[in-house]
Amino acid sequence: MTDERRPPEAEEGGAILEVRALRKRFGGVAAVDDCSFRVPRGSVTGLIGPNGSGKTTVFNLITGMLRPDGGEILLEGRRIDGLPPWERTWRGLGRTFQIARLFREMTVLENVVVPLRDFRLRRMAESAVAGEERRRAGELLERVGLARFCDELAGRLSYGQQKLLELAQALVLRPRLVLLDEPASGVNPRMIERMAELIREFHREGTDFLVVEHNMPLVMDLCDHVLVLAGGRVIARGSPLAVRSDPAVLEAYLGG
Amino acid sequence: MAFVQTLLLGVLVAGVYALMASGLTLIFGVMNIVNVAHGAMLVVSAFVTWALWRATGLDPLLLALATTPLMFGFGWLVHRLLIRRLGGDPATMAVLLTFALAVAVEGLLGLVWSGDYRAVTPSYVARSVRLGPFFLPEAQLYAGLLAVAVLLALHLVLARTRVGWAIRTATENPQLAALVGVDPERVRALAFAIGAATAGAGGSMLSVLYPFSPASHYLWISRLLGIVVLGGMGSLPGAALGALVLGVAETLTSTYVSVKWATGVFYLVIFVVLLLRPQGLLGLRLRQDVPQ
């Protein structure tokens, strides 16, 4: 079911994700304010902006951890804003966190194994770590370089390893789009290079990425499209080069 | 020798206690709900075992094969009709709701089978079996072994199967579980049903080992809560350890001190352990509202 890729719909202009007039207030503060953008299909899109500009809130709204006060979210042209988080995951959405969130008391392998969707008795009783899913999980762990830690508890991995494991976990259902929240934060330069290489590899295999990142050289290197968020709305969009020289962006970062 | 024999007996008692407590701690771990009706579920299963045994003459411990799926269905219904309706913040209301359920079940059992004490007495209930130098009561031996077998099966389900994986993710981090594709509502329904199913098996064993009446659930829920709190709320190995400590303490007391003190020592041990280790033996969290 995860492999039936829908053909690009012309009327959506080839957007994998579209956000329309999204709004979210916390008390009196508008964290996300009439925010609209598209993530082009087949892209690695950067979502940048000064601290407090609403990037993580946007991620939480897209994944369903927060309910929007208004607006629409479309994944491959279909509304997902009314769906619970797990349904969005099964529709092809994945995410990672700034500080890796894992099942720390489960093993590395168990963290990556496909979750249960089908509650028929036969499926429920199946081994969680066997068959096709075991192969897929094993292959992913191999590729992120954690294969030899399969039976280790996830909580015992180093910080960088946990970020890699989280990436594998987000990719196991072969999502169409993965949201990465600061994949390079707090990890050493070699790990950043490794992370970028992995993102490029998985992108070539058909997963698009929306990346929140403060490391500008990485954004410039990795992304082919950049959205700039300030005050809860998108103030600039375009190629990394174009965005870098946009006066509105400089204003937002320096005047902020 | 007599001491070792007493210890062995304590371990067998502990096996049955552990099975009875496993469902309670599982439901708490996944749902953050203290199922006060767990004792009532045990007693329902004991009565059903008694009725089936009288009607068919089948072995009451084997009747666990019938009461386990029956109570699974009962648990699923209770979740669907009652627990699910609590919605947002079930932790506080759930105690009240499940207590009401326990009282209602007690009343219904009394209506159907009267408030009298019952006991299931298969032919081996008064016999002992000789194992090397030890004499062990047959009923305790069979029930204890069966309880351990059911617990191992439960452990395998949780450790190896997809449903077990889903239950463990929802126990450890419900928010993250939802993000990786686990529907927490379905998992909660299943966990509640599985918890009730263990009460099904446990109830069949109870019917052979102890006399019971519709009101017996008060005794059992306090005993099981003691075990679960001692072991650490929500921890399955903790429930097993709590059962072992209390089962052995109880048996030693009734052998070497007095049967009258057995129940008292049970609760005394809980007081002492919790003074030293408020989170229970294997519990991780001191308070629910503070992340570990």
XYZ file of C-alpha atoms in Angstrom:
548
model
C 0.000 0.000 0.000
C 2.948 2.280 0.498
C 4.143 1.852 -3.048
C 1.121 3.066 -4.961
C 2.499 6.460 -5.871
C -0.159 8.710 -7.264
C 0.676 10.488 -10.489
C 1.423 14.210 -10.108
C -1.792 16.161 -10.354
C -1.603 19.043 -12.778
C -4.012 21.217 -10.813
C -1.771 21.055 -7.756
C 1.157 22.301 -9.789
C 3.246 19.345 -8.722
C 3.206 20.233 -5.023
C 3.839 17.333 -2.650
C 2.607 19.489 0.223
C 0.494 22.597 0.135
C -0.345 24.802 3.097
C -3.091 27.387 2.688
C -3.757 30.290 5.053
C -2.664 28.269 8.089
C -3.234 29.975 11.444
C -2.367 29.055 15.018
C -2.544 31.261 18.109
C -1.147 30.550 21.549
C -3.014 32.826 23.926
C -2.681 36.260 22.388
C 0.311 35.412 20.227
C -0.124 34.431 16.604
C 2.579 31.792 16.187
C 1.491 30.977 12.640
C -0.375 33.750 10.874
C -1.969 33.288 7.461
C 0.873 31.058 6.352
C 0.758 29.668 2.813
C 3.388 27.758 0.879
C 4.019 24.831 -1.412
C 6.690 22.183 -1.238
C 7.445 21.283 -4.867
C 7.294 17.602 -5.724
C 10.729 16.086 -6.119
C 12.452 18.743 -4.043
C 14.462 19.119 -0.901
C 12.914 22.277 0.472
C 14.440 24.353 3.241
C 12.274 26.124 5.814
C 14.365 28.817 7.449
C 13.706 31.839 9.586
C 14.817 33.554 12.770
C 14.135 31.976 16.162
C 10.480 32.148 17.101
C 9.334 32.569 13.519
C 7.015 29.563 13.837
C 8.965 26.805 12.052
C 8.424 24.088 14.635
C 4.781 25.123 15.096
C 4.290 24.713 11.342
C 5.794 21.210 11.606
C 3.515 20.362 14.519
C 0.486 21.545 12.571
C 1.446 19.543 9.472
C 1.982 16.321 11.448
C -1.194 16.794 13.481
C 0.423 17.217 16.893
C -1.332 20.592 17.039
C -4.733 21.569 15.693
C -4.742 24.670 13.493
C -7.145 27.537 14.218
C -7.726 27.823 10.492
C -6.373 26.969 7.066
C -5.822 23.867 5.017
C -3.031 21.328 4.651
C -2.868 19.134 1.550
C -0.560 16.184 1.028
C -0.440 15.249 -2.648
C -3.536 17.288 -3.276
C -5.615 15.678 -0.535
C -6.711 17.422 2.667
C -5.007 15.975 5.721
C -5.682 18.708 8.294
C -8.690 16.843 9.720
C -6.815 13.561 10.137
C -5.214 12.265 13.338
C -1.389 12.013 13.336
C -1.225 8.269 12.664
C -3.458 8.580 9.588
C -1.166 11.281 8.225
C 1.768 8.947 8.774
C 0.015 6.238 6.770
C -0.756 8.783 4.026
C 2.982 9.209 3.539
C 4.234 11.763 6.048
C 7.250 11.299 8.286
C 9.093 13.578 10.688
C 12.123 13.838 12.923
C 12.711 16.140 15.870
C 15.364 18.652 16.797
C 16.273 16.443 19.733
C 15.655 12.868 18.631
C 12.508 11.286 20.040
C 12.727 7.529 20.224
C 11.308 4.628 22.168
C 14.310 4.621 24.463
C 13.407 1.401 26.234
C 12.963 -0.519 23.006
C 15.779 -1.871 20.876
C 17.195 -0.081 17.859
C 15.586 -2.642 15.560
C 12.204 -2.403 17.279
C 12.304 1.356 16.859
C 12.436 0.978 13.089
C 10.037 -1.919 12.628
C 6.811 -1.078 10.819
C 4.000 -0.198 13.178
C 0.675 -1.975 13.318
C -2.145 -0.616 11.221
C -4.231 -3.654 10.480
C -5.949 -4.884 13.627
C -7.027 -8.268 12.259
C -6.001 -11.110 14.541
C -3.627 -12.699 12.049
C -1.702 -9.458 11.541
C -1.647 -8.682 15.248
C -0.154 -12.048 16.110
C 2.588 -11.805 13.489
C 6.122 -11.416 14.643
C 7.033 -7.753 14.762
C 10.597 -8.423 13.691
C 10.373 -10.951 10.878
C 9.703 -11.184 7.179
C 9.598 -8.261 4.760
C 9.520 -5.597 7.490
C 12.565 -7.051 9.184
C 14.444 -6.883 5.883
C 13.365 -3.299 5.285
C 14.292 -2.265 8.835
C 17.610 -4.091 8.604
C 18.420 -2.482 5.270
C 17.668 0.995 6.631
C 19.794 0.424 9.716
C 22.578 -0.827 7.478
C 22.417 2.319 5.401
C 22.451 4.730 8.329
C 25.281 2.690 9.826
C 23.519 1.312 12.898
C 23.143 -2.327 11.835
C 25.544 -3.582 14.484
C 23.477 -1.923 17.242
C 20.235 -3.750 16.323
C 19.686 -5.270 19.759
C 20.972 -2.322 21.773
C 18.427 -0.195 23.625
C 17.799 3.008 21.675
C 18.355 5.120 24.791
C 21.962 3.947 24.962
C 22.978 5.303 21.568
C 25.003 8.502 21.289
C 23.244 11.736 20.395
C 24.283 11.579 16.751
C 23.372 7.908 16.454
C 19.940 8.680 17.852
C 19.430 11.228 15.096
C 20.376 8.625 12.503
C 18.024 6.096 14.085
C 15.209 8.617 14.036
C 15.839 9.176 10.331
C 15.580 5.433 9.695
C 12.396 5.305 11.783
C 10.849 8.121 9.735
C 11.714 6.366 6.475
C 10.539 2.826 7.154
C 7.041 3.296 5.721
C 8.543 4.747 2.503
C 6.981 8.158 3.087
C 6.431 10.671 0.272
C 7.561 13.565 2.431
C 9.694 13.701 5.551
C 9.896 16.774 7.754
C 13.334 17.120 9.310
C 13.648 19.442 12.312
C 17.273 20.588 12.510
C 18.971 17.360 11.393
C 22.398 18.961 11.866
C 21.930 20.577 15.271
C 24.374 19.462 17.922
C 26.229 16.938 15.781
C 29.835 17.116 14.604
C 30.823 18.229 11.073
C 31.499 14.701 9.873
C 28.073 13.604 11.045
C 26.513 16.614 9.299
C 28.169 15.530 6.047
C 26.927 11.974 6.593
C 23.393 13.201 7.327
C 23.390 15.342 4.164
C 24.627 12.407 2.118
C 21.848 10.173 3.479
C 19.184 12.791 2.789
C 20.409 13.084 -0.815
C 20.407 9.300 -1.204
C 16.879 8.844 0.107
C 15.747 11.814 -1.963
C 17.036 10.146 -5.122
C 14.896 7.146 -4.194
C 11.715 9.162 -4.180
C 11.241 10.739 -0.749
C 10.926 14.517 -0.647
C 12.160 16.511 2.324
C 11.146 19.687 4.106
C 14.053 20.737 6.299
C 14.172 23.224 9.160
C 17.829 24.085 9.665
C 19.940 26.916 11.054
C 23.147 25.734 9.436
C 23.051 27.970 6.332
C 25.881 26.351 4.363
C 24.027 23.056 4.739
C 20.739 24.584 3.596
C 22.441 26.173 0.573
C 24.130 22.898 -0.262
C 21.194 20.538 0.305
C 18.077 22.422 -0.717
C 16.879 23.290 -4.198
C 14.051 25.444 -2.870
C 13.909 27.618 0.231
C 11.000 29.129 2.176
C 11.692 31.939 4.629
C 9.382 32.234 7.598
C 9.128 35.348 9.761
C 6.398 36.293 12.207
C 4.485 33.120 11.369
C 4.215 33.704 7.617
C 6.301 33.071 4.530
C 8.057 36.283 3.494
C 10.255 34.909 0.725
C 10.657 31.811 -1.399
C 12.861 30.671 -4.232
C 16.248 29.187 -4.969
C 18.803 29.327 -2.143
C 20.783 31.975 -4.023
C 17.769 34.172 -4.715
C 16.567 33.980 -1.125
C 19.976 34.806 0.278
C 20.027 38.154 -1.456
C 16.388 39.040 -0.832
C 16.207 42.310 1.154
C 13.124 41.114 3.087
C 15.102 38.144 4.359
C 18.032 40.244 5.488
C 15.595 42.564 7.198
C 13.914 39.680 9.025
C 17.196 38.208 10.238
C 18.995 41.428 11.112
C 16.080 43.606 12.130
C 14.319 40.730 13.960
C 13.487 -28.953 54.203
C 10.222 -27.673 55.574
C 11.501 -24.163 54.957
C 12.280 -24.877 51.297
C 8.891 -26.491 50.927
C 7.247 -23.362 52.311
C 9.282 -21.239 49.912
C 8.197 -23.399 46.980
C 4.590 -23.048 48.019
C 5.088 -19.274 48.255
C 6.478 -19.197 44.730
C 3.457 -21.101 43.414
C 1.089 -18.698 45.157
C 3.143 -15.834 43.730
C 2.744 -17.186 40.194
C -1.035 -16.954 40.469
C -0.842 -13.504 42.103
C 1.457 -12.319 39.330
C -0.973 -13.465 36.655
C -3.883 -11.795 38.446
C -1.923 -8.543 38.772
C -0.478 -8.553 35.249
C -3.655 -7.272 33.599
C -4.036 -4.509 36.159
C -0.506 -3.217 35.630
C -0.743 -3.586 31.833
C -3.904 -1.488 31.717
C -2.335 1.125 33.976
C 0.849 1.241 31.927
C -0.900 1.746 28.602
C -3.923 3.782 29.632
C -2.960 5.408 32.905
C -6.166 3.923 34.295
C -6.434 2.124 37.625
C -9.015 -0.520 36.800
C -10.740 -0.947 40.154
C -13.040 -3.504 38.493
C -10.114 -5.880 37.937
C -11.005 -7.819 41.079
C -14.616 -8.014 39.952
C -13.465 -9.385 36.593
C -11.551 -12.119 38.427
C -14.637 -12.983 40.434
C -16.844 -13.036 37.314
C -14.443 -15.500 35.753
C -14.412 -17.576 38.958
C -18.215 -17.773 38.925
C -18.291 -18.666 35.230
C -15.699 -21.374 35.878
C -17.787 -22.670 38.782
C -20.988 -22.733 36.691
C -19.281 -24.463 33.748
C -17.586 -26.939 36.056
C -20.889 -27.852 37.675
C -22.614 -28.156 34.305
C -19.937 -30.129 32.476
C -17.566 -31.569 35.058
C -14.624 -30.322 33.017
C -11.407 -29.512 34.833
C -11.691 -25.946 36.199
C -8.091 -25.052 35.305
C -8.682 -26.188 31.712
C -11.793 -24.023 31.699
C -9.377 -21.086 31.579
C -9.401 -21.829 27.857
C -13.019 -20.670 27.875
C -12.876 -17.856 30.441
C -9.827 -16.166 28.879
C -11.469 -15.375 25.495
C -14.769 -14.702 27.270
C -13.197 -12.033 29.490
C -11.279 -10.653 26.506
C -14.661 -9.965 24.917
C -16.021 -8.593 28.188
C -13.038 -6.221 28.504
C -13.419 -5.077 24.925
C -17.102 -4.312 25.532
C -16.389 -2.481 28.780
C -13.827 -0.343 26.992
C -16.148 0.347 24.096
C -19.232 1.120 26.199
C -17.685 2.817 29.242
C -13.960 3.580 29.297
C -13.788 5.128 25.838
C -16.461 7.639 26.761
C -14.198 9.172 29.391
C -12.336 10.837 26.539
C -9.759 13.466 27.436
C -8.695 13.030 31.035
C -9.588 9.528 32.134
C -7.139 9.116 35.017
C -9.319 10.500 37.803
C -12.801 9.641 36.547
C -11.728 6.135 35.587
C -11.296 5.136 39.238
C -14.869 6.154 39.953
C -16.213 4.549 36.795
C -14.470 1.214 37.280
C -15.440 1.162 40.967
C -19.067 1.626 39.910
C -18.615 -1.193 37.427
C -17.221 -3.431 40.184
C -20.223 -2.738 42.414
C -22.653 -3.324 39.541
C -20.952 -6.617 38.683
C -21.087 -7.639 42.341
C -24.820 -6.938 42.411
C -25.474 -8.836 39.193
C -23.497 -11.860 40.357
C -25.504 -11.820 43.596
C -28.775 -11.724 41.646
C -27.811 -14.637 39.427
C -25.902 -16.891 41.822
C -26.776 -15.418 45.273
C -24.262 -13.942 47.686
C -23.105 -17.297 49.042
C -19.507 -18.431 49.100
C -18.646 -20.949 46.414
C -15.671 -23.185 45.806
C -14.670 -25.333 42.879
C -13.500 -28.680 44.152
C -12.045 -30.985 41.514
C -10.899 -34.416 42.696
C -7.295 -33.290 43.255
C -8.100 -30.268 45.380
C -7.246 -31.982 48.668
C -4.388 -34.125 47.316
C -0.706 -33.492 47.457
C 1.935 -34.572 45.037
C 5.407 -35.677 46.066
C 8.292 -34.027 44.260
C 11.550 -35.459 45.571
C 11.583 -34.562 49.264
C 8.714 -32.075 48.968
C 4.963 -32.427 49.237
C 3.032 -29.842 47.304
C -0.733 -29.406 47.131
C -1.753 -30.460 43.621
C -4.155 -27.596 42.978
C -1.500 -25.014 43.944
C 1.076 -26.764 41.806
C -1.065 -26.966 38.665
C -2.454 -23.462 39.067
C 1.007 -22.013 39.742
C 2.543 -23.687 36.693
C -0.364 -22.730 34.489
C -0.172 -19.115 35.683
C 3.524 -18.960 34.839
C 2.794 -20.438 31.405
C 0.114 -17.813 30.725
C 2.465 -15.058 31.914
C 5.199 -16.310 29.576
C 2.705 -16.309 26.725
C 1.742 -12.740 27.600
C 5.383 -11.780 27.706
C 5.975 -13.306 24.260
C 2.967 -11.498 22.824
C 4.253 -8.177 24.163
C 7.879 -8.776 23.196
C 7.539 -10.384 19.790
C 4.280 -9.607 18.032
C 3.029 -6.559 16.214
C 0.299 -5.950 18.726
C 2.873 -6.173 21.509
C 5.071 -3.677 19.703
C 2.132 -1.311 19.340
C 1.230 -1.685 23.019
C 4.791 -1.006 24.138
C 5.128 2.089 21.969
C 1.847 3.452 23.306
C 3.006 2.722 26.862
C 6.369 4.404 26.527
C 5.475 7.457 24.462
C 1.877 7.786 23.193
C 2.585 10.979 21.259
C 5.480 9.471 19.354
C 3.512 6.246 18.826
C 0.820 8.238 17.032
C 3.474 9.889 14.849
C 4.976 6.585 13.730
C 1.525 5.320 12.754
C 0.017 3.637 15.820
C -3.638 4.419 16.508
C -3.637 4.846 20.296
C -7.393 4.322 20.678
C -7.212 0.865 19.091
C -4.195 0.010 21.212
C -5.973 1.102 24.378
C -9.014 -1.050 23.525
C -6.752 -4.038 22.937
C -4.717 -3.480 26.077
C -7.885 -3.281 28.150
C -9.233 -6.468 26.556
C -5.935 -8.309 27.070
C -5.844 -7.129 30.681
C -9.364 -8.469 31.188
C -8.380 -11.747 29.486
C -5.635 -12.312 32.076
C -8.316 -11.823 34.729
C -10.237 -14.569 32.903
C -7.400 -17.068 33.279
C -6.645 -15.823 36.806
C -10.287 -16.184 37.829
C -10.376 -19.852 36.844
C -7.348 -20.457 39.066
C -8.847 -18.410 41.877
C -11.985 -20.576 41.795
C -9.931 -23.669 42.660
C -7.589 -22.113 45.207
C -9.866 -19.842 47.232
C -13.543 -19.748 48.169
C -15.251 -16.748 46.615
C -18.486 -14.778 46.729
C -19.686 -11.779 44.706
C -18.186 -9.485 47.359
C -14.733 -11.114 47.168
C -13.588 -8.523 44.652
C -12.878 -6.026 47.465
C -10.322 -8.391 48.953
C -8.740 -9.121 45.588
C -8.494 -5.607 44.245
C -6.764 -4.405 47.413
C -4.364 -7.330 47.293
C -3.629 -6.798 43.577
C -3.212 -3.046 43.938
C -0.734 -3.817 46.718
C 1.242 -6.081 44.401
C 1.205 -3.608 41.520
C 2.157 -0.628 43.675
C 4.926 -2.629 45.326
C 6.354 -3.709 41.980
C 5.994 -0.291 40.374
C 2.830 0.825 38.609
C 2.767 -0.186 34.955
C 5.744 -2.538 35.078
C 5.035 -6.160 34.193
C 8.299 -7.532 35.648
C 7.537 -5.327 38.659
C 4.164 -7.030 39.133
C 5.895 -10.421 39.000
C 8.484 -9.312 41.551
C 5.851 -7.730 43.805
C 3.833 -10.950 43.643
C 6.907 -12.992 44.519
C 7.818 -10.848 47.527
C 4.274 -10.791 48.877
C 3.404 -14.395 48.032
C 6.501 -15.692 49.821
C 6.071 -13.301 52.781
C 2.477 -14.390 53.173
C 3.264 -18.100 52.983
C 6.204 -17.852 55.399
C 4.069 -15.924 57.862
C 1.184 -18.378 57.807
C 3.597 -21.287 58.291
C 5.899 -19.858 60.935
C 3.848 -17.207 62.676
C 0.136 -17.578 62.279
C -2.383 -17.705 59.467
C -4.067 -14.764 61.139
C -1.003 -12.595 60.470
C -0.602 -13.562 56.813
C -2.739 -10.760 55.405
C -1.309 -8.248 57.863
C 2.260 -9.001 56.844
C 1.230 -8.630 53.212
C 0.387 -4.972 53.775
C 3.203 -4.417 56.252
C 5.737 -5.347 53.561
C 4.136 -2.835 51.219
C 4.439 -0.044 53.805
C 8.082 -0.787 54.459
C 9.098 -1.056 50.805
C 7.270 2.098 49.825
C 8.879 4.041 52.672
C 12.281 3.131 51.219
C 11.349 3.213 47.530
C 8.250 5.290 46.809
C 8.244 4.411 43.106
C 7.966 0.685 43.879
C 10.590 -1.978 43.268
C 10.861 -1.602 39.484
C 8.850 1.568 38.944
C 10.515 4.329 36.995
C 8.430 7.329 37.854
C 7.732 8.859 41.213
C 4.923 11.012 39.978
C 2.800 10.835 36.888
C 2.987 14.552 36.229
C 6.777 14.738 36.216
C 8.598 13.234 33.231
C 11.193 10.693 34.297
